[in-house]
mmCIF file of C-alpha atoms in Angstrom:
data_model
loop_
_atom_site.group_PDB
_atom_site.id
_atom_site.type_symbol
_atom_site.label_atom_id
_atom_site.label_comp_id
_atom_site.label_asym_id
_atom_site.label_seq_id
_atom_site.Cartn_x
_atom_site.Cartn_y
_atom_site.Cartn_z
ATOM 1 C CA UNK A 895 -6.478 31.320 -35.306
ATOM 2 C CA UNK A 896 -3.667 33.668 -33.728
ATOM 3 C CA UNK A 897 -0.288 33.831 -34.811
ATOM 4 C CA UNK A 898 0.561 32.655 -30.891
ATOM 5 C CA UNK A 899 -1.860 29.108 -31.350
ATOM 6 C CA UNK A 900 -1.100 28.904 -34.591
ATOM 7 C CA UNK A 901 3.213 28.704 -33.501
ATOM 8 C CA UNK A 902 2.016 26.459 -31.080
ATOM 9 C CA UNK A 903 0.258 23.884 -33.248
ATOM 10 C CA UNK A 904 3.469 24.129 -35.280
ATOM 11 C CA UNK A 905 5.650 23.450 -32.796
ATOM 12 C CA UNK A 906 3.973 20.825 -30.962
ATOM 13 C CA UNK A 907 3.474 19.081 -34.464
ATOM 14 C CA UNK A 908 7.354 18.976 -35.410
ATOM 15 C CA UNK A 909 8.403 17.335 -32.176
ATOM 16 C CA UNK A 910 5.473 14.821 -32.530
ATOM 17 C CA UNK A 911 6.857 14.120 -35.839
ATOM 18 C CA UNK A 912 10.005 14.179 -34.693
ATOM 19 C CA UNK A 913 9.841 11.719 -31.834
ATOM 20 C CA UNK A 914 7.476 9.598 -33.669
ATOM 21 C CA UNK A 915 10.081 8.613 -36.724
ATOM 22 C CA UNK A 916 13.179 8.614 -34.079
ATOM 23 C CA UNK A 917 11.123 5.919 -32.516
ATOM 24 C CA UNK A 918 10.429 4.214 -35.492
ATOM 25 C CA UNK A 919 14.021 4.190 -36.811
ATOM 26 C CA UNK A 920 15.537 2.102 -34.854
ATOM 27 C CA UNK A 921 12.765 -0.305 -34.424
ATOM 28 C CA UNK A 922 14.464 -2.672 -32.267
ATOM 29 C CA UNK A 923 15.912 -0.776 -29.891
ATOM 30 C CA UNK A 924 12.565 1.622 -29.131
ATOM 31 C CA UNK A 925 10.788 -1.320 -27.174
ATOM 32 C CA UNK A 926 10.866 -4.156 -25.179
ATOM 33 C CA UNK A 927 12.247 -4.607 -21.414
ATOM 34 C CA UNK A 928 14.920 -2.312 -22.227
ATOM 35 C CA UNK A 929 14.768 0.860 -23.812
ATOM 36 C CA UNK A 930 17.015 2.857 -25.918
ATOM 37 C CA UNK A 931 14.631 5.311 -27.317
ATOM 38 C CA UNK A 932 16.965 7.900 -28.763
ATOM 39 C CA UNK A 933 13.551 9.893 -29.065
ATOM 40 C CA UNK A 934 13.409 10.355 -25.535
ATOM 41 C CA UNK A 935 16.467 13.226 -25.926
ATOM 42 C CA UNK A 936 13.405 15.314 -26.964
ATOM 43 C CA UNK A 937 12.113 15.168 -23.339
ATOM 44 C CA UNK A 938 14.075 17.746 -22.224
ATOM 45 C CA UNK A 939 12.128 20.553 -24.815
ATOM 46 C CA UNK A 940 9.605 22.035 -22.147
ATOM 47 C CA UNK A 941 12.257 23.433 -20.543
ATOM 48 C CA UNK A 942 12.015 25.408 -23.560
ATOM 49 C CA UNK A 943 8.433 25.441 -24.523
ATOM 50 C CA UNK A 944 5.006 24.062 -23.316
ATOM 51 C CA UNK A 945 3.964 23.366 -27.173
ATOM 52 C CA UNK A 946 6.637 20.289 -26.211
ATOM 53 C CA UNK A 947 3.953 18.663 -23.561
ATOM 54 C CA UNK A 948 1.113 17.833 -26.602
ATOM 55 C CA UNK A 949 4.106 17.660 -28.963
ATOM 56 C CA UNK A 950 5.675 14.676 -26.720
ATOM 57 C CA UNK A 951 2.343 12.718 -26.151
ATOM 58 C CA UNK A 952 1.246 13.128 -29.677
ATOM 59 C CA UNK A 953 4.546 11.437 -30.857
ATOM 60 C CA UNK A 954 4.843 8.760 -28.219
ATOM 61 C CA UNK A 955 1.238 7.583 -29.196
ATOM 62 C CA UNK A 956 1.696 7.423 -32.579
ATOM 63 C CA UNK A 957 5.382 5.309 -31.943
ATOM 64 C CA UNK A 958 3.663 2.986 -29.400
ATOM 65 C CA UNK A 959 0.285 2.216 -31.934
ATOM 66 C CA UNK A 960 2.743 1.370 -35.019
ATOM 67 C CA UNK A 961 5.112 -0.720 -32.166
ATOM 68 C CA UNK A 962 4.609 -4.107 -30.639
ATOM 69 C CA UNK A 963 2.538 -3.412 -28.029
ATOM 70 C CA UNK A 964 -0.298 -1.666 -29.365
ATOM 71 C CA UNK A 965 -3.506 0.057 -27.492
ATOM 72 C CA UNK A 966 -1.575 -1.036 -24.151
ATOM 73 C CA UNK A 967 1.718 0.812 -24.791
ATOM 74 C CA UNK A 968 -0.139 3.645 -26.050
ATOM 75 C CA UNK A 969 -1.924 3.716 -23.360
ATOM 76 C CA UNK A 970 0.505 3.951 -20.365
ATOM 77 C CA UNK A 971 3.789 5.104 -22.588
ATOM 78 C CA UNK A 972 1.624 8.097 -23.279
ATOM 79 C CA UNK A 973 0.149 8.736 -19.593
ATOM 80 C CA UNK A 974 3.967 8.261 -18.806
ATOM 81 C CA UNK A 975 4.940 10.706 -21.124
ATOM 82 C CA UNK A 976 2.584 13.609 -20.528
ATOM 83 C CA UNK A 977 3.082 13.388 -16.756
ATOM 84 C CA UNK A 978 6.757 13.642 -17.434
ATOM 85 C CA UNK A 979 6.625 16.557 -20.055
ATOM 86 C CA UNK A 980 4.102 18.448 -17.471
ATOM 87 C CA UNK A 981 6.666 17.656 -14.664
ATOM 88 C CA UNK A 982 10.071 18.601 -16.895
ATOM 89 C CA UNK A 983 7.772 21.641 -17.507
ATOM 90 C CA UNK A 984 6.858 22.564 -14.493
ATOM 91 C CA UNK A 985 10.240 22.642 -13.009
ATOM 92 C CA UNK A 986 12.110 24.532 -15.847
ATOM 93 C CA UNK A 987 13.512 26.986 -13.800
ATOM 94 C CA UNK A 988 15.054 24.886 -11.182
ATOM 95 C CA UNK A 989 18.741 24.849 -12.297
ATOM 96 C CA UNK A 990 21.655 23.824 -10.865
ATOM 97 C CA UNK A 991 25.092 25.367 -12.665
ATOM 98 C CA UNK A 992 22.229 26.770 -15.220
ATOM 99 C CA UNK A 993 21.017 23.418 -16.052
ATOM 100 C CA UNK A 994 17.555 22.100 -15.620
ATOM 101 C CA UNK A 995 19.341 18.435 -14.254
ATOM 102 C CA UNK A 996 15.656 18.569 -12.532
ATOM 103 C CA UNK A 997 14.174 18.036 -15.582
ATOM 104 C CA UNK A 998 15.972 15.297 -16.905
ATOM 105 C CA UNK A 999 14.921 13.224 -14.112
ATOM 106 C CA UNK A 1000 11.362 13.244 -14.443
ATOM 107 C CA UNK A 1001 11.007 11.013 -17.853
ATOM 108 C CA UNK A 1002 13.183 8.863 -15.877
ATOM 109 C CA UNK A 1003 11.129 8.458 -13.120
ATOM 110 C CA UNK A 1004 8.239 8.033 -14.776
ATOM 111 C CA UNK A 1005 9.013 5.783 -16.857
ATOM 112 C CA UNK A 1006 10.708 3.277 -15.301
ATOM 113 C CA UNK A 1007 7.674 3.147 -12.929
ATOM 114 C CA UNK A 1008 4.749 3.191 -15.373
ATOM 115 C CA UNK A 1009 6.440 0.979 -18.162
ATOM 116 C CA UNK A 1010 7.447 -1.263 -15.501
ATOM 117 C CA UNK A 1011 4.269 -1.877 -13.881
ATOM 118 C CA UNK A 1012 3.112 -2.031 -17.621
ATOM 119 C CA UNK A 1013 5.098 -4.890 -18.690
ATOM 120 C CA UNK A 1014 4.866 -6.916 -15.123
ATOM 121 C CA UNK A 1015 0.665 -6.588 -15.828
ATOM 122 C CA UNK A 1016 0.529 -7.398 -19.504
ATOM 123 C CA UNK A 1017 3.511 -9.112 -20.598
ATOM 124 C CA UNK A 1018 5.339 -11.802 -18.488
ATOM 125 C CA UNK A 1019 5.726 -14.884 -19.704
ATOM 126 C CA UNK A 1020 1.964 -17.164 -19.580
ATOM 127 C CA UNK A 1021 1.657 -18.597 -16.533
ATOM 128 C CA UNK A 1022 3.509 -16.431 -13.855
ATOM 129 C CA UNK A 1023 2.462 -14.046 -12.104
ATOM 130 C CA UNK A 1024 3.068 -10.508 -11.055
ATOM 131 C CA UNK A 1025 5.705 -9.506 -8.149
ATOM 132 C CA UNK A 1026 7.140 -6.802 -6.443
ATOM 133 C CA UNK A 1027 10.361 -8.164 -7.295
ATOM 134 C CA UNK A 1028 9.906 -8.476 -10.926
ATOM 135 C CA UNK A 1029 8.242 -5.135 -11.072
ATOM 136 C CA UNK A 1030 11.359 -3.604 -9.586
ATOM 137 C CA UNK A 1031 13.768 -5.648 -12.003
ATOM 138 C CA UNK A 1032 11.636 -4.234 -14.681
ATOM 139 C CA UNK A 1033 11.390 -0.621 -13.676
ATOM 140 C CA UNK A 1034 15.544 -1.154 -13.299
ATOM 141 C CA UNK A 1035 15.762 -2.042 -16.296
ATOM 142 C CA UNK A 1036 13.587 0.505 -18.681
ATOM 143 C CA UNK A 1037 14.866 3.250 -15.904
ATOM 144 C CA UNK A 1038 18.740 2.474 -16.994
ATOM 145 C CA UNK A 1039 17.563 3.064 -20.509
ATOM 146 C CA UNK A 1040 15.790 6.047 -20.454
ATOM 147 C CA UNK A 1041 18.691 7.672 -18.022
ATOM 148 C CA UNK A 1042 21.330 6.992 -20.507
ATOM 149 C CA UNK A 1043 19.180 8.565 -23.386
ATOM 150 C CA UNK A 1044 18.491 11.780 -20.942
ATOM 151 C CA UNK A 1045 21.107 12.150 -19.734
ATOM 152 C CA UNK A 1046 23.526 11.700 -22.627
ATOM 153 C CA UNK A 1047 21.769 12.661 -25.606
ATOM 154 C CA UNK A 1048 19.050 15.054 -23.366
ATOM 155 C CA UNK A 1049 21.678 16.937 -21.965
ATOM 156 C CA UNK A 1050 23.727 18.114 -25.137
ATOM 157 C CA UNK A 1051 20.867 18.670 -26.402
ATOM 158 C CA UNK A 1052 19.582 21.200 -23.712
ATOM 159 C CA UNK A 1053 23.070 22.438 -23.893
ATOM 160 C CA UNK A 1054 22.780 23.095 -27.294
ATOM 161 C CA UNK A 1055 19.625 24.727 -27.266
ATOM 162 C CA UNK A 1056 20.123 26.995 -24.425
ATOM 163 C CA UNK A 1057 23.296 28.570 -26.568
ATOM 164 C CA UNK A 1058 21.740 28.805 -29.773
ATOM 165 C CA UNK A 1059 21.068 31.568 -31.643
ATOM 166 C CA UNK A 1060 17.264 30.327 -32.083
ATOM 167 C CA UNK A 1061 16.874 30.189 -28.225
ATOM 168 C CA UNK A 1062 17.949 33.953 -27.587
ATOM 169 C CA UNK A 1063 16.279 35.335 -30.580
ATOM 170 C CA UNK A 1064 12.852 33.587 -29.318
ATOM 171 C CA UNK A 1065 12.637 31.368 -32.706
ATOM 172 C CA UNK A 1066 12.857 28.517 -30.173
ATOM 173 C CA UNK A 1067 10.738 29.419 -26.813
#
């Protein structure tokens, strides 16, 4: 194995740690209708390196098995997470005032959409049914969650990153 794969394998471990026992912390709060998954800062890391993409997915999966929800949340959480990560990835370098505020959105997006629809399929109340109008209260909901954890813990973060010694000396991608 390379020094380069071998870095990578590192790196994308650590964050899947690292999001995994965020997640797990604060039990409670990481699941459910709405979502304050202080975890999901750690979205904003392939701006900074594509070991975050496997890194992300890898730690979301293990958090949603050991959660409430099981195989289903690990399921679409995951899907939601990867297609975020590839998407906060992907549009790194599209900066406004030198910050990737592109980015941030993504995770957003994603999953208020996918976690929404998730929860309107597999876990309304027995007997009712699935609507447009409860899928949109839901997406609302897990969307205002994940925003506030972007954008005020994601952005400090990327902040912080972006002017750290680590960053400009290539420790951190």
């Amino acid at each position: 194995m390379t020094n380069k794969k071998t870095r990578f394998l590192v790196e994308s471990a650590i964050i899947a740690a690292i999001y995994a026992a965020l997640t797990l912390a604060i039990y409670p709060l990481s699941y459910g209708a709405v979502q304050f998954r202080f975890s999901e800062a750690l979205t904003v890391l392939p701006v900074f390196t594509p070991a975050a993409i496997p890194g992300l997915a890898v730690g979301c999966l293990i958090a949603n098995l050991a959660g409430p929800m099981s195989w289903i949340d690990a399921i679409f959480g995951t899907l939601a997470t990867v297609l975020a990560a590839m998407c906060t990835y992907f549009t790194r370098n599209i900066k406004f005032k030198s910050m990737p505020l592109l980015s941030l959105v993504f995770p957003v997006i994603f999953n208020a959409l996918i976690i929404g629809l998730e929860i309107n399929l597999f876990f309304l109340p027995s007997g009712e049914a699935f609507t447009f109008a409860g899928f949109l209260i839901s997406a609302l909901w897990v969307g205002v969650g994940e925003a506030v954890v972007c954008f005020l813990l994601g952005t400090p973060l990327a902040v912080a990153l972006d002017k750290s010694r680590l960053f400009k000396k290539g420790v951190i991608r």
